[in-house]
Amino acid sequence: MASRNKCLALGFLAFLWAELCTEGKEEEEQTCRLLGKFDLNGYVDAKNHSLVIGGLFPIHSRTIPANESILEPVSAKCEGFNFRGFRWMKTMIHTIKEINERKDILPNITLGYQIFDTCFTISKSVEAALVFLTGQEENKPNFRNSTGAFLAGIIGAGGSSLSVAASRILGLYYLPQVGYASTCSILSDKYQFPSYLRTIASDKIQSEAMVRLIQHFGWVWIGTIAADDDYGKYGVKLFKENMENANLCIAFSEIIPKVYSYEKMQRAVDAIKTSTARVIVLYASDIDLSPFALEMVYHNITDRTWIASEAWITSALIAKPEYFPYFGGSIGFAIPRTDIPGLKEFLYDVHPSKDPNDVLTIEFWQTAFNCTWPNSNVPYNSDHRVNMTGKEDRLHAMSDTFCTGEEKLEDLKNTYLDVSQLRITNNVKQAVYSMAYALDSLSTCEEGRGPYVPGNTCAYIPDFEPWQLMYYLKTLKFTTHDGRRIEIDENGDVTGYYDILNWQLDDNGNIAFVKVGEYVFTNSMFELVITKNTTIFWNTESSESPHSVCADVCPPGTRRGIRQGEPICCFDCIPCADGYVSQEPGQRKCKQCGEDYLTNAQKSECVLKEVEFLAYDEPLGFTLVILSIFGALAVTAVTVVYVVYRHTPLVNANDRELSFLIQVSLIITLLSSMFFIGKPSDWSCMARHVTLALGFSLCLSCILGKTISLFLAYRISQSKTRLTSMHPVYRKIVVLISVLVETGVCAAYLVLEPPRVYKNMEAQNTKIILECNEGSIEFLCSVFGIDIFLALLCSLTTSVARQLPDNYYEGKCITFGMLVFFMVWICFVPVYLNTKGTFKVAVEIFAILASSYDLLGCIFAPKCFIILLRPKRNTSEIVGERISTLDKGIQLTASSVSSEINNTVASTVLDE
């Protein structure tokens, strides 16, 4: 039906403005006449005025649906008297009268007005625009002069869709149009609407303000309801774009039909009921919103917070106490309020008796006082809309009570007389003043200094062209009566601020618009300010800010997992993987901890890993330190014994100096284990293996010197020819060469690829095991390979010399010591490779201590036993003297080897 009505309206416009041309004789001129007239109501005052300013106001809220039985297009009549629109219209008249009385604006020039009722419909707006251009009383169109005075521009049209429709026609002629309530962003497009300007901010600003308000309160899941017109559609479109840029989500988006449709309305109601969104943006005018408000009441939909656009936040049509349970707590943006001096008195100066032909005033009076004006057939309170049951109401109410004319406006409480919330009303005033200031600038132009080229010419009132006035409107700047600065930019928009209002109940049970903040928008600043000392009323069960989310914010320790095919605000909370944390709620990704950190149980923080190393204060470390020190003290004690008894035969036997060097090397190896305990550092890593290798090298090379001597002694004892013994100097040369080679390899090791501290995190994920990275395995094998080579030589030579008769069995003791030495280090390798953490270091220390104690015990313990406990055996007769082989009580020592070969005794002294 709506489509059919649109087609009829368009057809009616074409039919109405078609020209009927009749051809007479060839010499006769063709004549044209209008085939019909528009049914428009309004006010005209053009007589004795220099210029006329047009006005478009929604004095009615709708048109009566066309009779489907009539096939020809008919100009529709209007119904639903709009007190708010009537006040806006009266404000324009009041402002024009105020300007005419001023001497500083347009002196010697008076303004008239031509005002039409748009009935809040596009068709009536188009009809009014056409009448503004050509009139409808003449046989020939008279452009901009149908009232007898030139039309300077238009104020209006009171709604975005109405302004768009009117501006598409007026813009063809570049006729200035200044809007006061149309906020649709498309009107900023000067390519489509070159002559449109406004004294109200664009919806581009309001949509950004809404998103900032939503972000301020932490809402992320928002529903939208929009009127099915340019205002609603473009407003929600911008709002969605800003929501997407802010990573917020739209739960649903529905429309309120302009012509009541049960299916469309029910779809919107169902979306609100079923959605988890508790915050809903309403982009609609108060007139379009009225049927929707009834639906909310009918379905008892509460516990919702509505974000209101400027078009209805202060509308008395919606702000009724009976609607408060459903719309209470609404928060939205409003044009700043102000007081207009003299307007209240002017509004009260209205009465039907002043002009019997003033049908709008008569209808106002009848509607306000619910009576019928005598001798008038002006209807009021008629309603032909389709109700919620889907049936059409055709009411034409005429009260049985006649108006007396004595009714008092002071007794009324309606929107028309309410001057406490003058917001859009003030925009009407500023729109009229914008036109007046532009005309004033045009009228004061000095020839030769004008803005028009060529010649810097000026335009003159009243026969200027519309585009000439547009020049001054586009560069307009002025200060309003309340101190606000109006500056119109190149897009015809203004800057300023919004009041943020919250619906609350006052002490009388009426709805109060409480200011809770501001949104300031200038060319360089956009700022949302919520007043701290003001309490916001929330229409929720908890009386707290609503919780409007698709999914709750993921707590720390989890990340948001996208649900396939759903908005980004709908997600699952997935725990962070091991080694990853999320410290803030709602993170999309988990952050990886550093290599020195691990996650806590909640995976919300990176915790420094426990650093593990064999410390001195641990029981195991302390025990190994004690063993190391005890071993060093034991060696020192042996050294003291050797020093004290240095002149005894047993100490001097088989090279005393080598024995002292072995003792020094054992102290080095025992104390080198201290480098393996404590927190590793680069210097300790370099010192531990090098010191150990040098200590063993010195020890084993000295033992090799001894075993070579024993080996030669054995060969002498077994040889039939006379052999000479090894000179002591040669033994020391062997030691020196071995130590120098080991030192050279160690030096190259430390210079080229030295060991470094290594953080082992592979053994245990929860700990950092501080170890020493050996650097070059090749160098390490070379360093200890020399020691292994020396140990093998010692084992080979001493295994042969063990058969020498010996009072204290030195050859056998060394053989046994080397056997234990190899067993310790052979067992060490698999145990070391299969051990982790601090025990790995402990195994290495244990091997060092065991091998050191082994050599200490096997080489020096027997001698110390004889020196200290069997001193009688530490004599020259036993150690180094030739004796009879028949004396079986005393055997030959390693220092005095006796062999009976062919009844002769061979005696060899090895410690020469």
Short mmCIF file of N, CA, C and O in Angstrom, two decimals, residues 175-249:
data_model
loop_
_atom_site.label_atom_id
_atom_site.label_comp_id
_atom_site.label_asym_id
_atom_site.label_seq_id
_atom_site.Cartn_x
_atom_site.Cartn_y
_atom_site.Cartn_z
N LEU A 175 18.70 27.84 -4.52
CA LEU A 175 17.96 28.65 -3.55
C LEU A 175 18.40 28.26 -2.14
O LEU A 175 18.31 27.10 -1.76
N PRO A 176 18.87 29.20 -1.33
CA PRO A 176 19.39 28.87 0.01
C PRO A 176 18.33 28.20 0.88
O PRO A 176 17.15 28.60 0.89
N GLN A 177 18.78 27.16 1.59
CA GLN A 177 17.91 26.45 2.51
C GLN A 177 18.71 26.20 3.79
O GLN A 177 19.77 25.56 3.76
N VAL A 178 18.20 26.69 4.91
CA VAL A 178 18.90 26.55 6.20
C VAL A 178 18.05 25.64 7.09
O VAL A 178 16.92 25.99 7.45
N GLY A 179 18.60 24.47 7.43
CA GLY A 179 17.89 23.52 8.26
C GLY A 179 18.10 23.78 9.74
O GLY A 179 19.13 24.33 10.15
N TYR A 180 17.13 23.36 10.53
CA TYR A 180 17.20 23.56 11.98
C TYR A 180 17.10 22.24 12.74
O TYR A 180 17.42 22.19 13.93
N ALA A 181 16.67 21.16 12.08
CA ALA A 181 16.49 19.89 12.78
C ALA A 181 16.95 18.70 11.95
O ALA A 181 16.94 17.58 12.46
N SER A 182 17.36 18.90 10.72
CA SER A 182 17.77 17.80 9.85
C SER A 182 19.25 17.52 10.05
O SER A 182 20.09 18.36 9.71
N THR A 183 19.56 16.34 10.57
CA THR A 183 20.95 16.00 10.91
C THR A 183 21.56 14.96 9.98
O THR A 183 22.72 14.59 10.17
N CYS A 184 20.83 14.48 9.00
CA CYS A 184 21.33 13.42 8.13
C CYS A 184 22.66 13.82 7.49
O CYS A 184 22.82 14.93 6.97
N SER A 185 23.62 12.92 7.53
CA SER A 185 24.97 13.24 7.07
C SER A 185 25.03 13.47 5.56
O SER A 185 25.92 14.19 5.08
N ILE A 186 24.11 12.91 4.82
CA ILE A 186 24.15 13.07 3.36
C ILE A 186 23.94 14.52 2.96
O ILE A 186 24.36 14.95 1.88
N LEU A 187 23.29 15.29 3.81
CA LEU A 187 23.04 16.70 3.49
C LEU A 187 24.33 17.52 3.49
O LEU A 187 24.33 18.67 3.04
N SER A 188 25.44 16.95 4.00
CA SER A 188 26.73 17.65 3.94
C SER A 188 27.38 17.53 2.57
O SER A 188 28.39 18.19 2.31
N ASP A 189 26.81 16.68 1.72
CA ASP A 189 27.35 16.49 0.38
C ASP A 189 26.92 17.65 -0.51
O ASP A 189 25.77 17.73 -0.96
N LYS A 190 27.83 18.55 -0.77
CA LYS A 190 27.50 19.75 -1.54
C LYS A 190 27.33 19.46 -3.03
O LYS A 190 26.82 20.31 -3.76
N TYR A 191 27.74 18.29 -3.46
CA TYR A 191 27.50 17.93 -4.85
C TYR A 191 26.01 17.65 -5.06
O TYR A 191 25.44 18.02 -6.10
N GLN A 192 25.39 16.99 -4.10
CA GLN A 192 23.97 16.68 -4.21
C GLN A 192 23.09 17.82 -3.69
O GLN A 192 22.00 18.04 -4.21
N PHE A 193 23.58 18.51 -2.65
CA PHE A 193 22.76 19.54 -2.01
C PHE A 193 23.59 20.83 -1.91
O PHE A 193 24.06 21.18 -0.82
N PRO A 194 23.77 21.49 -3.03
CA PRO A 194 24.70 22.64 -3.04
C PRO A 194 24.21 23.84 -2.24
O PRO A 194 25.03 24.68 -1.85
N SER A 195 22.90 23.96 -2.01
CA SER A 195 22.40 25.18 -1.36
C SER A 195 21.87 24.90 0.04
O SER A 195 21.15 25.72 0.60
N TYR A 196 22.26 23.76 0.63
CA TYR A 196 21.71 23.41 1.95
C TYR A 196 22.74 23.69 3.04
O TYR A 196 23.91 23.32 2.94
N LEU A 197 22.30 24.36 4.08
CA LEU A 197 23.11 24.62 5.27
C LEU A 197 22.24 24.33 6.49
O LEU A 197 21.02 24.18 6.37
N ARG A 198 22.86 24.28 7.66
CA ARG A 198 22.06 23.98 8.86
C ARG A 198 22.72 24.53 10.11
O ARG A 198 23.94 24.76 10.15
N THR A 199 21.90 24.72 11.12
CA THR A 199 22.37 25.23 12.41
C THR A 199 22.39 24.12 13.46
O THR A 199 22.43 24.40 14.65
N ILE A 200 22.35 22.89 13.00
CA ILE A 200 22.41 21.72 13.88
C ILE A 200 23.53 20.82 13.37
O ILE A 200 23.82 20.79 12.18
N ALA A 201 24.17 20.11 14.28
CA ALA A 201 25.31 19.28 13.91
C ALA A 201 24.86 18.09 13.08
O ALA A 201 23.74 17.60 13.19
N SER A 202 25.78 17.61 12.26
CA SER A 202 25.52 16.44 11.42
C SER A 202 25.50 15.17 12.27
O SER A 202 26.11 15.08 13.34
N ASP A 203 24.80 14.15 11.76
CA ASP A 203 24.78 12.85 12.44
C ASP A 203 26.15 12.19 12.45
O ASP A 203 26.39 11.25 13.21
N LYS A 204 27.04 12.65 11.61
CA LYS A 204 28.41 12.14 11.65
C LYS A 204 29.01 12.39 13.03
O LYS A 204 29.69 11.53 13.60
N ILE A 205 28.74 13.56 13.58
CA ILE A 205 29.23 13.89 14.92
C ILE A 205 28.47 13.08 15.97
O ILE A 205 29.07 12.52 16.91
N GLN A 206 27.16 12.99 15.81
CA GLN A 206 26.35 12.31 16.82
C GLN A 206 26.68 10.81 16.89
O GLN A 206 26.73 10.24 17.97
N SER A 207 26.91 10.19 15.74
CA SER A 207 27.24 8.77 15.76
C SER A 207 28.58 8.52 16.44
O SER A 207 28.75 7.54 17.18
N GLU A 208 29.54 9.42 16.21
CA GLU A 208 30.83 9.29 16.90
C GLU A 208 30.64 9.49 18.40
O GLU A 208 31.27 8.79 19.21
N ALA A 209 29.79 10.44 18.77
CA ALA A 209 29.54 10.68 20.20
C ALA A 209 28.88 9.47 20.85
O ALA A 209 29.21 9.12 22.00
N MET A 210 27.97 8.83 20.14
CA MET A 210 27.32 7.64 20.70
C MET A 210 28.33 6.53 20.97
O MET A 210 28.29 5.86 22.00
N VAL A 211 29.24 6.33 20.02
CA VAL A 211 30.24 5.27 20.19
C VAL A 211 31.16 5.60 21.37
O VAL A 211 31.51 4.71 22.16
N ARG A 212 31.52 6.86 21.52
CA ARG A 212 32.37 7.23 22.65
C ARG A 212 31.63 7.03 23.98
O ARG A 212 32.23 6.63 24.98
N LEU A 213 30.35 7.32 23.98
CA LEU A 213 29.55 7.08 25.18
C LEU A 213 29.51 5.59 25.51
O LEU A 213 29.64 5.18 26.67
N ILE A 214 29.33 4.77 24.50
CA ILE A 214 29.30 3.32 24.69
C ILE A 214 30.64 2.82 25.21
O ILE A 214 30.71 1.99 26.13
N GLN A 215 31.72 3.34 24.66
CA GLN A 215 33.04 2.94 25.14
C GLN A 215 33.26 3.38 26.58
O GLN A 215 33.89 2.66 27.37
N HIS A 216 32.75 4.55 26.92
CA HIS A 216 32.93 5.07 28.28
C HIS A 216 32.33 4.13 29.31
O HIS A 216 32.91 3.90 30.38
N PHE A 217 31.17 3.57 29.01
CA PHE A 217 30.50 2.70 29.96
C PHE A 217 30.85 1.22 29.77
O PHE A 217 30.33 0.37 30.49
N GLY A 218 31.72 0.93 28.82
CA GLY A 218 32.20 -0.44 28.65
C GLY A 218 31.22 -1.38 27.99
O GLY A 218 31.33 -2.60 28.15
N TRP A 219 30.27 -0.86 27.23
CA TRP A 219 29.33 -1.73 26.52
C TRP A 219 29.94 -2.14 25.18
O TRP A 219 30.64 -1.35 24.54
N VAL A 220 29.67 -3.35 24.75
CA VAL A 220 30.25 -3.82 23.49
C VAL A 220 29.22 -4.47 22.58
O VAL A 220 29.49 -4.73 21.41
N TRP A 221 28.04 -4.75 23.09
CA TRP A 221 27.04 -5.52 22.34
C TRP A 221 25.78 -4.68 22.26
O TRP A 221 25.02 -4.58 23.21
N ILE A 222 25.56 -4.02 21.13
CA ILE A 222 24.55 -2.98 21.01
C ILE A 222 23.55 -3.33 19.91
O ILE A 222 23.93 -3.78 18.83
N GLY A 223 22.27 -3.11 20.21
CA GLY A 223 21.24 -3.22 19.20
C GLY A 223 20.90 -1.86 18.62
O GLY A 223 21.14 -0.82 19.25
N THR A 224 20.36 -1.85 17.42
CA THR A 224 19.96 -0.58 16.80
C THR A 224 18.54 -0.69 16.27
O THR A 224 18.15 -1.70 15.69
N ILE A 225 17.79 0.38 16.48
CA ILE A 225 16.45 0.53 15.92
C ILE A 225 16.43 1.88 15.20
O ILE A 225 16.79 2.90 15.79
N ALA A 226 16.02 1.87 13.94
CA ALA A 226 16.06 3.12 13.16
C ALA A 226 14.74 3.30 12.43
O ALA A 226 14.05 2.34 12.07
N ALA A 227 14.41 4.56 12.24
CA ALA A 227 13.24 4.88 11.42
C ALA A 227 13.54 4.55 9.97
O ALA A 227 14.69 4.62 9.52
N ASP A 228 12.50 4.19 9.24
CA ASP A 228 12.66 3.80 7.84
C ASP A 228 12.68 5.05 6.96
O ASP A 228 11.79 5.26 6.12
N ASP A 229 13.70 5.88 7.18
CA ASP A 229 13.84 7.10 6.38
C ASP A 229 15.32 7.45 6.33
O ASP A 229 16.18 6.73 6.86
N ASP A 230 15.62 8.57 5.68
CA ASP A 230 17.01 8.97 5.53
C ASP A 230 17.68 9.21 6.88
O ASP A 230 18.85 8.87 7.07
N TYR A 231 16.94 9.81 7.80
CA TYR A 231 17.51 10.10 9.11
C TYR A 231 17.94 8.82 9.81
O TYR A 231 19.07 8.70 10.30
N GLY A 232 17.05 7.85 9.87
CA GLY A 232 17.36 6.61 10.56
C GLY A 232 18.40 5.77 9.85
O GLY A 232 19.34 5.27 10.45
N LYS A 233 18.25 5.62 8.53
CA LYS A 233 19.14 4.73 7.78
C LYS A 233 20.56 5.26 7.73
O LYS A 233 21.52 4.52 7.98
N TYR A 234 20.72 6.54 7.39
CA TYR A 234 22.07 7.09 7.33
C TYR A 234 22.68 7.22 8.72
O TYR A 234 23.89 7.04 8.90
N GLY A 235 21.86 7.53 9.71
CA GLY A 235 22.38 7.63 11.07
C GLY A 235 22.91 6.30 11.57
O GLY A 235 24.02 6.23 12.12
N VAL A 236 22.15 5.23 11.38
CA VAL A 236 22.60 3.91 11.81
C VAL A 236 23.79 3.44 10.98
O VAL A 236 24.69 2.76 11.49
N LYS A 237 23.80 3.79 9.69
CA LYS A 237 24.93 3.40 8.84
C LYS A 237 26.23 3.99 9.39
O LYS A 237 27.25 3.29 9.53
N LEU A 238 26.22 5.29 9.71
CA LEU A 238 27.42 5.90 10.29
C LEU A 238 27.76 5.30 11.65
O LEU A 238 28.92 5.07 11.98
N PHE A 239 26.73 5.04 12.44
CA PHE A 239 26.94 4.45 13.76
C PHE A 239 27.60 3.07 13.65
O PHE A 239 28.54 2.76 14.39
N LYS A 240 27.15 2.27 12.71
CA LYS A 240 27.75 0.95 12.53
C LYS A 240 29.21 1.05 12.10
O LYS A 240 30.06 0.28 12.56
N GLU A 241 29.50 2.00 11.22
CA GLU A 241 30.88 2.17 10.78
C GLU A 241 31.79 2.56 11.94
O GLU A 241 32.89 2.02 12.09
N ASN A 242 31.32 3.47 12.78
CA ASN A 242 32.11 3.87 13.94
C ASN A 242 32.23 2.74 14.95
O ASN A 242 33.27 2.59 15.61
N MET A 243 31.18 1.94 15.09
CA MET A 243 31.25 0.79 15.99
C MET A 243 32.29 -0.21 15.50
O MET A 243 33.07 -0.78 16.29
N GLU A 244 32.30 -0.43 14.21
CA GLU A 244 33.27 -1.38 13.65
C GLU A 244 34.69 -0.86 13.83
O GLU A 244 35.60 -1.65 14.16
N ASN A 245 34.90 0.43 13.65
CA ASN A 245 36.24 0.99 13.84
C ASN A 245 36.69 0.90 15.29
O ASN A 245 37.89 0.84 15.57
N ALA A 246 35.73 0.89 16.20
CA ALA A 246 36.06 0.79 17.63
C ALA A 246 36.04 -0.65 18.12
O ALA A 246 36.15 -0.90 19.32
N ASN A 247 35.92 -1.62 17.19
CA ASN A 247 35.89 -3.05 17.54
C ASN A 247 34.73 -3.38 18.48
O ASN A 247 34.86 -4.22 19.38
N LEU A 248 33.60 -2.71 18.26
CA LEU A 248 32.38 -3.02 18.99
C LEU A 248 31.40 -3.68 18.03
O LEU A 248 31.57 -3.63 16.81
N CYS A 249 30.36 -4.28 18.58
CA CYS A 249 29.51 -5.15 17.75
C CYS A 249 28.05 -4.73 17.79
O CYS A 249 27.56 -4.24 18.81
#
